[in-house]
Coordinates of C-alpha atoms in Angstrom, one line a residue:
Y1 CA -88.8 -114.2 -22.8
L2 CA -88.4 -116.7 -25.6
D3 CA -84.8 -115.5 -26.3
E4 CA -83.7 -115.4 -22.6
E5 CA -85.6 -118.1 -20.9
T6 CA -87.1 -120.9 -23.0
G7 CA -85.9 -120.7 -26.6
H8 CA -88.2 -121.5 -29.5
I9 CA -91.6 -123.1 -28.4
E10 CA -93.9 -125.0 -30.7
P11 CA -97.6 -124.4 -30.2
A12 CA -98.0 -127.8 -28.5
D13 CA -95.5 -126.7 -25.8
M14 CA -97.3 -123.5 -25.1
S15 CA -99.0 -124.6 -21.9
R16 CA -100.8 -122.6 -19.2
T17 CA -97.7 -123.2 -17.0
V18 CA -95.4 -121.7 -19.6
F19 CA -97.7 -118.8 -20.0
L20 CA -97.8 -118.1 -16.2
D21 CA -94.0 -118.4 -16.2
F22 CA -94.0 -115.7 -18.9
L23 CA -96.3 -113.5 -16.8
A24 CA -94.0 -113.8 -13.8
W25 CA -91.1 -113.0 -16.0
M26 CA -92.9 -109.9 -17.4
R27 CA -93.7 -108.6 -13.8
D28 CA -90.0 -109.2 -12.8
Q29 CA -88.8 -107.2 -15.9
G30 CA -90.3 -104.0 -14.5
S31 CA -92.9 -103.9 -17.2
T32 CA -95.3 -100.9 -17.6
P33 CA -99.0 -101.3 -17.1
K34 CA -99.3 -101.1 -20.9
D35 CA -97.0 -104.2 -21.2
L36 CA -99.1 -106.1 -18.7
Y37 CA -102.4 -105.1 -20.5
A38 CA -100.7 -106.7 -23.6
V39 CA -100.2 -109.9 -21.5
N40 CA -104.0 -110.0 -20.8
S41 CA -104.6 -109.5 -24.5
L42 CA -102.2 -112.3 -25.4
A43 CA -104.0 -114.7 -23.0
R44 CA -107.2 -113.8 -24.7
L45 CA -105.7 -114.3 -28.2
L46 CA -104.3 -117.7 -27.3
T47 CA -107.6 -118.8 -25.9
D48 CA -109.4 -117.6 -29.0
L49 CA -106.9 -119.2 -31.3
K50 CA -107.5 -122.6 -29.5
R51 CA -111.3 -122.2 -29.3
E52 CA -111.7 -121.3 -32.9
G53 CA -109.5 -124.1 -34.1
I54 CA -107.0 -121.7 -35.8
V55 CA -104.0 -123.2 -33.8
P56 CA -105.5 -126.5 -32.7
D57 CA -102.1 -127.7 -31.3
L58 CA -102.3 -125.4 -28.4
P59 CA -102.7 -127.7 -25.3
E60 CA -104.8 -125.3 -23.2
T61 CA -108.2 -123.7 -23.7
I62 CA -107.6 -121.0 -20.9
F63 CA -104.3 -119.3 -20.2
L64 CA -105.4 -116.9 -17.5
S65 CA -108.2 -117.9 -15.1
R66 CA -110.5 -115.5 -13.4
G67 CA -108.5 -113.4 -10.9
E68 CA -105.1 -114.0 -12.6
N69 CA -105.1 -110.8 -14.5
A70 CA -101.7 -109.4 -15.2
I71 CA -102.9 -106.1 -13.8
P72 CA -104.5 -106.5 -10.4
K73 CA -107.8 -104.7 -10.1
V74 CA -108.3 -102.4 -7.2
H75 CA -111.9 -102.1 -6.1
S76 CA -112.7 -98.8 -4.5
P77 CA -116.5 -98.3 -5.0
K78 CA -117.8 -94.8 -4.8
P79 CA -120.8 -94.7 -2.4
F80 CA -123.8 -92.7 -3.4
P81 CA -123.7 -89.2 -1.8
P82 CA -126.0 -88.9 1.3
D83 CA -128.3 -86.4 -0.5
I84 CA -129.0 -88.9 -3.2
L85 CA -129.7 -91.7 -0.7
S86 CA -132.0 -89.4 1.2
A87 CA -133.9 -88.5 -2.0
I88 CA -134.3 -92.2 -2.8
D89 CA -135.5 -93.0 0.8
K90 CA -138.1 -90.2 0.4
L91 CA -139.3 -91.7 -2.9
I92 CA -139.6 -95.1 -1.3
A93 CA -141.5 -93.7 1.8
D94 CA -144.0 -91.6 -0.4
E95 CA -146.5 -94.1 -1.7
T96 CA -147.9 -91.5 -4.2
A97 CA -144.5 -90.6 -5.7
L98 CA -144.0 -93.7 -7.8
P99 CA -146.0 -96.8 -8.9
R100 CA -145.9 -99.8 -6.4
T101 CA -143.6 -101.9 -8.6
E102 CA -141.1 -99.2 -9.1
R103 CA -141.0 -98.4 -5.4
L104 CA -140.5 -102.2 -4.8
I105 CA -137.5 -102.3 -7.1
L106 CA -136.0 -99.2 -5.3
R107 CA -136.5 -100.9 -2.0
L108 CA -134.8 -104.1 -3.3
C109 CA -131.9 -102.2 -4.7
R110 CA -131.5 -100.1 -1.5
A111 CA -131.7 -103.2 0.8
V112 CA -129.7 -105.8 -1.2
G113 CA -127.7 -103.9 -3.8
P114 CA -128.3 -105.9 -7.1
R115 CA -127.5 -104.1 -10.3
I116 CA -130.8 -102.7 -11.8
S117 CA -130.6 -105.1 -14.7
E118 CA -130.4 -108.0 -12.3
A119 CA -133.3 -106.7 -10.2
L120 CA -135.5 -106.4 -13.3
M121 CA -134.6 -109.9 -14.5
L122 CA -135.2 -111.8 -11.3
P123 CA -137.0 -115.1 -12.0
C124 CA -140.2 -115.8 -10.1
D125 CA -138.6 -118.4 -7.9
S126 CA -135.7 -116.2 -6.7
V127 CA -137.4 -115.4 -3.3
T128 CA -137.9 -118.2 -0.9
Y129 CA -139.2 -118.5 2.7
I130 CA -137.5 -120.9 5.1
E131 CA -139.4 -121.4 8.4
G132 CA -137.4 -120.0 11.3
R133 CA -134.9 -118.3 9.0
G134 CA -137.0 -115.8 7.0
Y135 CA -136.9 -114.7 3.4
K136 CA -134.0 -115.3 1.1
L137 CA -133.2 -113.9 -2.3
E138 CA -131.0 -115.8 -4.7
Y139 CA -130.0 -114.1 -8.0
F140 CA -127.3 -114.3 -10.6
Q141 CA -124.7 -111.5 -10.5
T142 CA -123.8 -110.8 -14.2
K143 CA -120.7 -108.9 -13.5
I144 CA -118.9 -111.6 -11.5
D145 CA -120.7 -114.5 -13.2
E146 CA -121.8 -116.1 -9.8
W147 CA -124.9 -116.7 -7.8
R148 CA -125.6 -114.6 -4.8
K149 CA -127.8 -115.6 -1.8
V150 CA -128.8 -112.9 0.6
P151 CA -131.4 -112.6 3.5
L152 CA -134.2 -110.2 3.0
P153 CA -136.0 -107.9 5.5
P154 CA -139.4 -109.6 6.4
K155 CA -141.6 -106.9 4.9
L156 CA -139.6 -106.6 1.7
G157 CA -139.6 -110.5 1.4
R158 CA -143.4 -110.6 1.8
D159 CA -143.9 -107.7 -0.7
L160 CA -141.6 -109.5 -3.3
V161 CA -143.6 -112.8 -2.9
T162 CA -146.9 -110.8 -3.2
Q163 CA -145.4 -109.2 -6.5
K164 CA -144.4 -112.7 -7.7
Q165 CA -147.9 -114.0 -7.1
W166 CA -149.5 -111.0 -8.9

């Protein structure tokens, strides 16, 4: 890229715009997935070099933002098989199969879908009740680094509030 497009670049000239031009050039060159993974690694390296003060002349602190990965990610979640879901539903329905709190976590995961680590770390104020609208759960999704707000079924919302008060 430096030989064909820009020539020699000083660290102070290595901006995010130049890096994104480099990424576009890499994609146009018929690069392999391995090459594009190297672009992601280079973006991380440049970010770390700036953040750690090793190359303080770099003008940017982030070269690729979230969602700008060189390799686009394809999400194709694999649903649980029906027999597993049926077994979980039986555990939830049978009040003698599991302790109440474990059944409550299963109900929450089955209804809303948080990661188990997120469900276990819910703060006490994560469930709220809004008159006329019902119960709402707000929790932090660690994988995507964002907050999620979802409505809750009334009985699950009441049970979570009861658990919180306990």
